[in-house]
């Protein structure tokens, strides 16, 4: 495996007197796995431009142990690739494009960078193998020998007085909001008895926080572009630096939407001081939050609707764009097909670890999760030996848990499909940020022609649809052993009492 290191990783690794903990962890994993670390010749040029002569000499001497890529292709010579990018505004942006192109052309397997703008650009181009160091740790750790016998980090609901405000997750909040601990937390969180949803790791560190609050139209501090009586405000949406790569941001979005649905709310908003190379904004944009202006504190305001307007004109929006803009709403009209997708309990549990909290026996709990990052995510991957050629982007997937429950439990929407894959490494790279399949799983699966379906999870069924019911209603005629298309009529039978029609567009 060849790993291309961005200049900022080289500097973090070689220039700091004290190496950041996550960089140390990453390098240990790379060494254990004996992956090859490579650098781009343009990164050496960047280092040579350092005005600090002593530091420049030291850095150049240290990176001599790295392999430098030779005869790299030039992005500027690929008109199709360059047409997808904005015109570079600086030399650094041009260099970023060249690094991206190395991954795009499979010169290297992964590009590792701390540059959020570069990560955002890779997401825009749908290049799955450009990752942050913490994401790389999550991905590559799967390839190490497993020694942890038991690991149960989870979200839990607490009250404000139960939270340790000395946890490092609050450091930036204390800096940006001087009144955070002296006024806002004691008076708005503790005294108002708000629920605080926290993700605690095995070392008792807070990895993520969500504080939702229902407001009326008279309480908001911005000019609303829509009419409403009540709206959900996300008062606090925070993922700790140590937890980046665990997809906890997607989980917080999912939880906020659940909160809105349970309380019959249509709109959600949050405020944010946007920073250079911002992590949060691209994340919330990808699930339909739109910037609408600033409030009196000069914070940027982002708002989203979880349902589409009644008179929406489908012609104005791409089907997949609807799933993004109005997530978790989705299009289920005649332009998309519907498919039953079998999944064995082992993979179901890993892919949908929050499913149990939606079952009637446990609906009192919001979310309890397994530690795998893919389970936290909305964006997921499904691998199969099915030979179907019918599954297309925008189609509806109805996941059927086999063997034990024998029920349809979950609905997802297809984002991308790749067929006839037999290269384990290609499959791993395609699904790097969203698969629950281990290295061994992928190697076994890839021995036969494999279909990879990238999809977004939209809804769990509160009334899972049983195998017996489907037989009785002539939805199926026998065991569900492979991906199979069903009629629109049968699809309607399945979602009845499970999906509110306000979340469907047709």
Tab-separated table of N, CA and C in Angstrom, residues 200-310:
chain	number	residue	atom	x	y	z
A	200	UNK	N	-19.329	9.147	24.872
A	200	UNK	CA	-18.202	8.973	25.796
A	200	UNK	C	-17.370	7.783	25.338
A	201	UNK	N	-16.044	7.964	25.231
A	201	UNK	CA	-15.205	6.843	24.814
A	201	UNK	C	-14.745	6.043	26.026
A	202	UNK	N	-13.916	5.037	25.782
A	202	UNK	CA	-13.493	4.134	26.856
A	202	UNK	C	-12.571	4.793	27.866
A	203	UNK	N	-12.018	5.955	27.509
A	203	UNK	CA	-11.165	6.686	28.442
A	203	UNK	C	-11.930	7.811	29.134
A	204	UNK	N	-13.253	7.739	29.054
A	204	UNK	CA	-14.148	8.696	29.703
A	204	UNK	C	-13.986	10.118	29.151
A	205	UNK	N	-13.621	10.222	27.880
A	205	UNK	CA	-13.514	11.519	27.218
A	205	UNK	C	-14.775	11.753	26.386
A	206	UNK	N	-15.221	12.993	26.357
A	206	UNK	CA	-16.381	13.323	25.541
A	206	UNK	C	-15.929	13.461	24.090
A	207	UNK	N	-16.487	12.640	23.221
A	207	UNK	CA	-16.142	12.675	21.801
A	207	UNK	C	-17.090	13.549	20.988
A	208	UNK	N	-18.337	13.648	21.450
A	208	UNK	CA	-19.325	14.435	20.701
A	208	UNK	C	-20.445	14.885	21.623
A	209	UNK	N	-21.056	16.012	21.248
A	209	UNK	CA	-22.134	16.599	22.052
A	209	UNK	C	-23.240	17.123	21.147
A	210	UNK	N	-24.482	16.926	21.580
A	210	UNK	CA	-25.634	17.512	20.894
A	210	UNK	C	-26.606	18.048	21.938
A	211	UNK	N	-26.979	19.319	21.804
A	211	UNK	CA	-28.007	19.896	22.669
A	211	UNK	C	-29.090	20.495	21.773
A	212	UNK	N	-30.261	19.849	21.687
A	212	UNK	CA	-31.363	20.382	20.892
A	212	UNK	C	-32.312	21.218	21.756
A	213	UNK	N	-33.015	22.162	21.128
A	213	UNK	CA	-33.984	22.990	21.843
A	213	UNK	C	-35.083	23.409	20.874
A	214	UNK	N	-36.317	23.290	21.305
A	214	UNK	CA	-37.442	23.722	20.475
A	214	UNK	C	-37.728	25.196	20.756
A	215	UNK	N	-37.753	26.015	19.696
A	215	UNK	CA	-38.021	27.447	19.818
A	215	UNK	C	-39.265	27.824	19.027
A	216	UNK	N	-39.868	28.940	19.416
A	216	UNK	CA	-40.990	29.489	18.661
A	216	UNK	C	-40.471	30.533	17.689
A	217	UNK	N	-41.325	30.977	16.791
A	217	UNK	CA	-40.905	31.966	15.793
A	217	UNK	C	-40.518	33.294	16.437
A	218	UNK	N	-40.997	33.539	17.660
A	218	UNK	CA	-40.676	34.797	18.347
A	218	UNK	C	-39.322	34.753	19.053
A	219	UNK	N	-38.740	33.579	19.168
A	219	UNK	CA	-37.480	33.437	19.890
A	219	UNK	C	-36.250	33.500	18.995
A	220	UNK	N	-36.427	33.331	17.703
A	220	UNK	CA	-35.269	33.243	16.812
A	220	UNK	C	-34.599	34.594	16.623
A	221	UNK	N	-33.322	34.552	16.312
A	221	UNK	CA	-32.508	35.761	16.156
A	221	UNK	C	-32.015	35.874	14.707
A	222	UNK	N	-32.950	35.737	13.763
A	222	UNK	CA	-32.613	35.897	12.350
A	222	UNK	C	-33.905	36.051	11.558
A	223	UNK	N	-33.777	36.463	10.326
A	223	UNK	CA	-34.942	36.607	9.453
A	223	UNK	C	-35.174	35.273	8.763
A	224	UNK	N	-36.285	34.630	9.085
A	224	UNK	CA	-36.554	33.294	8.555
A	224	UNK	C	-37.082	33.371	7.125
A	225	UNK	N	-36.570	32.513	6.238
A	225	UNK	CA	-37.058	32.507	4.858
A	225	UNK	C	-38.317	31.661	4.683
A	226	UNK	N	-38.779	31.027	5.767
A	226	UNK	CA	-39.956	30.154	5.722
A	226	UNK	C	-40.861	30.464	6.912
A	227	UNK	N	-42.096	30.005	6.833
A	227	UNK	CA	-43.050	30.213	7.921
A	227	UNK	C	-43.121	28.975	8.808
A	228	UNK	N	-43.162	29.203	10.112
A	228	UNK	CA	-43.287	28.095	11.055
A	228	UNK	C	-43.758	28.644	12.390
A	229	UNK	N	-44.327	27.774	13.189
A	229	UNK	CA	-44.715	28.140	14.554
A	229	UNK	C	-43.617	27.736	15.528
A	230	UNK	N	-43.021	26.563	15.283
A	230	UNK	CA	-41.926	26.073	16.123
A	230	UNK	C	-40.816	25.545	15.227
A	231	UNK	N	-39.595	25.594	15.741
A	231	UNK	CA	-38.426	25.151	14.990
A	231	UNK	C	-37.428	24.525	15.955
A	232	UNK	N	-36.668	23.556	15.470
A	232	UNK	CA	-35.647	22.941	16.308
A	232	UNK	C	-34.335	23.692	16.139
A	233	UNK	N	-33.804	24.175	17.239
A	233	UNK	CA	-32.479	24.785	17.216
A	233	UNK	C	-31.459	23.780	17.745
A	234	UNK	N	-30.389	23.604	17.014
A	234	UNK	CA	-29.266	22.815	17.521
A	234	UNK	C	-28.364	23.798	18.259
A	235	UNK	N	-28.512	23.833	19.570
A	235	UNK	CA	-27.766	24.796	20.383
A	235	UNK	C	-26.280	24.462	20.436
A	236	UNK	N	-25.988	23.177	20.445
A	236	UNK	CA	-24.593	22.752	20.498
A	236	UNK	C	-24.427	21.507	19.647
A	237	UNK	N	-23.511	21.592	18.705
A	237	UNK	CA	-23.185	20.488	17.787
A	237	UNK	C	-21.672	20.447	17.735
A	238	UNK	N	-21.088	19.472	18.407
A	238	UNK	CA	-19.635	19.504	18.570
A	238	UNK	C	-19.052	18.096	18.517
A	239	UNK	N	-18.008	17.941	17.684
A	239	UNK	CA	-17.244	16.693	17.640
A	239	UNK	C	-15.813	17.016	18.028
A	240	UNK	N	-15.261	16.277	18.979
A	240	UNK	CA	-13.904	16.526	19.455
A	240	UNK	C	-12.881	16.167	18.390
A	241	UNK	N	-11.761	16.877	18.421
A	241	UNK	CA	-10.680	16.598	17.471
A	241	UNK	C	-10.232	15.144	17.551
A	242	UNK	N	-10.194	14.593	18.753
A	242	UNK	CA	-9.722	13.217	18.931
A	242	UNK	C	-10.655	12.198	18.298
A	243	UNK	N	-11.882	12.619	17.958
A	243	UNK	CA	-12.880	11.681	17.450
A	243	UNK	C	-13.172	11.852	15.965
A	244	UNK	N	-12.427	12.738	15.291
A	244	UNK	CA	-12.640	12.909	13.854
A	244	UNK	C	-12.360	11.591	13.134
A	245	UNK	N	-13.205	11.241	12.199
A	245	UNK	CA	-13.050	9.981	11.477
A	245	UNK	C	-14.018	8.916	11.948
A	246	UNK	N	-14.686	9.150	13.083
A	246	UNK	CA	-15.646	8.171	13.600
A	246	UNK	C	-17.061	8.413	13.097
A	247	UNK	N	-17.217	9.394	12.209
A	247	UNK	CA	-18.514	9.720	11.607
A	247	UNK	C	-19.530	10.207	12.636
A	248	UNK	N	-19.051	10.761	13.728
A	248	UNK	CA	-19.964	11.219	14.768
A	248	UNK	C	-20.759	12.450	14.328
A	249	UNK	N	-20.202	13.243	13.407
A	249	UNK	CA	-20.949	14.386	12.893
A	249	UNK	C	-22.213	13.929	12.186
A	250	UNK	N	-22.110	12.873	11.380
A	250	UNK	CA	-23.287	12.331	10.706
A	250	UNK	C	-24.289	11.794	11.722
A	251	UNK	N	-23.758	11.179	12.776
A	251	UNK	CA	-24.656	10.658	13.805
A	251	UNK	C	-25.407	11.785	14.514
A	252	UNK	N	-24.732	12.906	14.782
A	252	UNK	CA	-25.405	14.035	15.419
A	252	UNK	C	-26.512	14.587	14.530
A	253	UNK	N	-26.252	14.649	13.226
A	253	UNK	CA	-27.288	15.106	12.295
A	253	UNK	C	-28.485	14.166	12.337
A	254	UNK	N	-28.214	12.869	12.316
A	254	UNK	CA	-29.279	11.872	12.377
A	254	UNK	C	-30.099	12.014	13.652
A	255	UNK	N	-29.431	12.234	14.778
A	255	UNK	CA	-30.124	12.378	16.055
A	255	UNK	C	-30.969	13.642	16.092
A	256	UNK	N	-30.454	14.730	15.544
A	256	UNK	CA	-31.215	15.982	15.513
A	256	UNK	C	-32.472	15.809	14.668
A	257	UNK	N	-32.344	15.109	13.540
A	257	UNK	CA	-33.510	14.863	12.691
A	257	UNK	C	-34.520	13.980	13.410
A	258	UNK	N	-34.042	12.951	14.107
A	258	UNK	CA	-34.942	12.106	14.911
A	258	UNK	C	-35.716	12.944	15.924
A	259	UNK	N	-34.997	13.863	16.556
A	259	UNK	CA	-35.611	14.736	17.560
A	259	UNK	C	-36.712	15.578	16.927
A	260	UNK	N	-36.429	16.111	15.742
A	260	UNK	CA	-37.423	16.931	15.043
A	260	UNK	C	-38.645	16.097	14.667
A	261	UNK	N	-38.408	14.893	14.152
A	261	UNK	CA	-39.521	14.030	13.751
A	261	UNK	C	-40.390	13.662	14.943
A	262	UNK	N	-39.760	13.278	16.049
A	262	UNK	CA	-40.507	12.887	17.242
A	262	UNK	C	-41.360	14.024	17.790
A	263	UNK	N	-40.924	15.265	17.519
A	263	UNK	CA	-41.653	16.429	18.025
A	263	UNK	C	-42.435	17.161	16.936
A	264	UNK	N	-42.646	16.483	15.792
A	264	UNK	CA	-43.465	17.012	14.695
A	264	UNK	C	-42.995	18.370	14.199
A	265	UNK	N	-41.693	18.518	14.064
A	265	UNK	CA	-41.115	19.768	13.565
A	265	UNK	C	-40.608	19.565	12.140
A	266	UNK	N	-40.715	20.611	11.333
A	266	UNK	CA	-40.294	20.528	9.935
A	266	UNK	C	-38.921	21.121	9.708
A	267	UNK	N	-38.579	22.170	10.484
A	267	UNK	CA	-37.342	22.910	10.224
A	267	UNK	C	-36.350	22.769	11.378
A	268	UNK	N	-35.071	22.773	11.002
A	268	UNK	CA	-33.962	22.708	11.953
A	268	UNK	C	-32.978	23.804	11.587
A	269	UNK	N	-32.412	24.473	12.606
A	269	UNK	CA	-31.371	25.448	12.292
A	269	UNK	C	-30.259	25.395	13.327
A	270	UNK	N	-29.112	25.933	12.926
A	270	UNK	CA	-28.005	26.101	13.853
A	270	UNK	C	-27.233	27.349	13.458
A	271	UNK	N	-26.443	27.873	14.385
A	271	UNK	CA	-25.592	29.035	14.113
A	271	UNK	C	-24.142	28.625	14.296
A	272	UNK	N	-23.256	29.337	13.585
A	272	UNK	CA	-21.859	28.884	13.562
A	272	UNK	C	-20.950	30.011	13.113
A	273	UNK	N	-19.824	30.173	13.786
A	273	UNK	CA	-18.775	31.075	13.321
A	273	UNK	C	-17.891	30.271	12.356
A	274	UNK	N	-18.053	30.484	11.067
A	274	UNK	CA	-17.310	29.721	10.074
A	274	UNK	C	-15.841	30.107	10.069
A	275	UNK	N	-14.987	29.096	10.018
A	275	UNK	CA	-13.543	29.310	10.004
A	275	UNK	C	-12.971	28.912	8.650
A	276	UNK	N	-11.735	29.273	8.405
A	276	UNK	CA	-11.054	28.851	7.190
A	276	UNK	C	-10.903	27.326	7.219
A	277	UNK	N	-11.129	26.702	6.091
A	277	UNK	CA	-11.082	25.232	6.008
A	277	UNK	C	-12.018	24.597	7.034
A	278	UNK	N	-13.250	25.081	7.071
A	278	UNK	CA	-14.205	24.666	8.090
A	278	UNK	C	-14.631	23.206	7.894
A	279	UNK	N	-14.714	22.471	9.003
A	279	UNK	CA	-15.137	21.072	8.974
A	279	UNK	C	-16.657	20.948	8.955
A	280	UNK	N	-17.339	21.777	9.734
A	280	UNK	CA	-18.776	21.615	9.943
A	280	UNK	C	-19.599	21.979	8.715
A	281	UNK	N	-19.277	23.096	8.071
A	281	UNK	CA	-20.123	23.604	6.992
A	281	UNK	C	-20.283	22.604	5.841
A	282	UNK	N	-19.197	22.023	5.298
A	282	UNK	CA	-19.395	21.028	4.236
A	282	UNK	C	-20.228	19.834	4.695
A	283	UNK	N	-20.073	19.445	5.962
A	283	UNK	CA	-20.837	18.314	6.486
A	283	UNK	C	-22.327	18.616	6.485
A	284	UNK	N	-22.723	19.751	7.069
A	284	UNK	CA	-24.158	20.051	7.141
A	284	UNK	C	-24.721	20.403	5.769
A	285	UNK	N	-23.905	21.002	4.898
A	285	UNK	CA	-24.355	21.281	3.529
A	285	UNK	C	-24.734	19.993	2.802
A	286	UNK	N	-23.968	18.930	3.067
A	286	UNK	CA	-24.212	17.669	2.362
A	286	UNK	C	-25.522	17.019	2.775
A	287	UNK	N	-26.153	17.515	3.835
A	287	UNK	CA	-27.446	16.991	4.260
A	287	UNK	C	-28.532	18.071	4.242
A	288	UNK	N	-28.308	19.109	3.423
A	288	UNK	CA	-29.381	20.044	3.139
A	288	UNK	C	-29.448	21.312	3.958
A	289	UNK	N	-28.491	21.558	4.863
A	289	UNK	CA	-28.483	22.826	5.590
A	289	UNK	C	-27.995	23.925	4.643
A	290	UNK	N	-28.725	25.038	4.598
A	290	UNK	CA	-28.374	26.132	3.698
A	290	UNK	C	-28.128	27.419	4.482
A	291	UNK	N	-27.116	28.145	4.067
A	291	UNK	CA	-26.790	29.431	4.694
A	291	UNK	C	-27.836	30.459	4.283
A	292	UNK	N	-28.379	31.176	5.274
A	292	UNK	CA	-29.422	32.167	4.957
A	292	UNK	C	-29.074	33.574	5.446
A	293	UNK	N	-27.954	33.750	6.136
A	293	UNK	CA	-27.584	35.072	6.632
A	293	UNK	C	-26.941	34.985	8.001
A	294	UNK	N	-26.861	36.124	8.656
A	294	UNK	CA	-26.239	36.179	9.979
A	294	UNK	C	-27.212	36.718	11.015
A	295	UNK	N	-26.948	36.360	12.286
A	295	UNK	CA	-27.776	36.865	13.378
A	295	UNK	C	-27.117	38.090	14.012
A	296	UNK	N	-27.660	38.557	15.129
A	296	UNK	CA	-27.158	39.781	15.757
A	296	UNK	C	-25.754	39.616	16.333
A	297	UNK	N	-25.327	38.359	16.577
A	297	UNK	CA	-23.982	38.097	17.088
A	297	UNK	C	-22.980	37.925	15.957
A	298	UNK	N	-23.450	38.087	14.722
A	298	UNK	CA	-22.634	37.907	13.517
A	298	UNK	C	-22.288	36.443	13.258
A	299	UNK	N	-23.051	35.550	13.869
A	299	UNK	CA	-22.910	34.125	13.568
A	299	UNK	C	-23.655	33.820	12.272
A	300	UNK	N	-23.128	32.893	11.486
A	300	UNK	CA	-23.828	32.469	10.291
A	300	UNK	C	-24.953	31.511	10.684
A	301	UNK	N	-26.094	31.647	10.018
A	301	UNK	CA	-27.273	30.831	10.314
A	301	UNK	C	-27.505	29.851	9.165
A	302	UNK	N	-27.668	28.575	9.516
A	302	UNK	CA	-27.934	27.523	8.529
A	302	UNK	C	-29.254	26.847	8.887
A	303	UNK	N	-30.105	26.654	7.895
A	303	UNK	CA	-31.427	26.084	8.139
A	303	UNK	C	-31.701	24.974	7.131
A	304	UNK	N	-32.478	23.984	7.537
A	304	UNK	CA	-32.892	22.927	6.603
A	304	UNK	C	-34.321	22.509	6.909
A	305	UNK	N	-34.973	22.000	5.876
A	305	UNK	CA	-36.291	21.388	6.021
A	305	UNK	C	-36.126	19.890	5.869
A	306	UNK	N	-36.871	19.123	6.666
A	306	UNK	CA	-36.788	17.666	6.544
A	306	UNK	C	-37.920	17.124	5.677
A	307	UNK	N	-38.754	18.012	5.144
A	307	UNK	CA	-39.771	17.608	4.178
A	307	UNK	C	-39.734	18.571	3.002
A	308	UNK	N	-40.213	18.124	1.857
A	308	UNK	CA	-40.226	18.959	0.660
A	308	UNK	C	-41.544	19.721	0.565
A	309	UNK	N	-41.557	20.868	-0.116
A	309	UNK	CA	-42.821	21.613	-0.312
A	309	UNK	C	-43.844	20.756	-1.045
A	310	UNK	N	-45.113	20.988	-0.773
A	310	UNK	CA	-46.180	20.194	-1.385
A	310	UNK	C	-46.179	20.276	-2.903
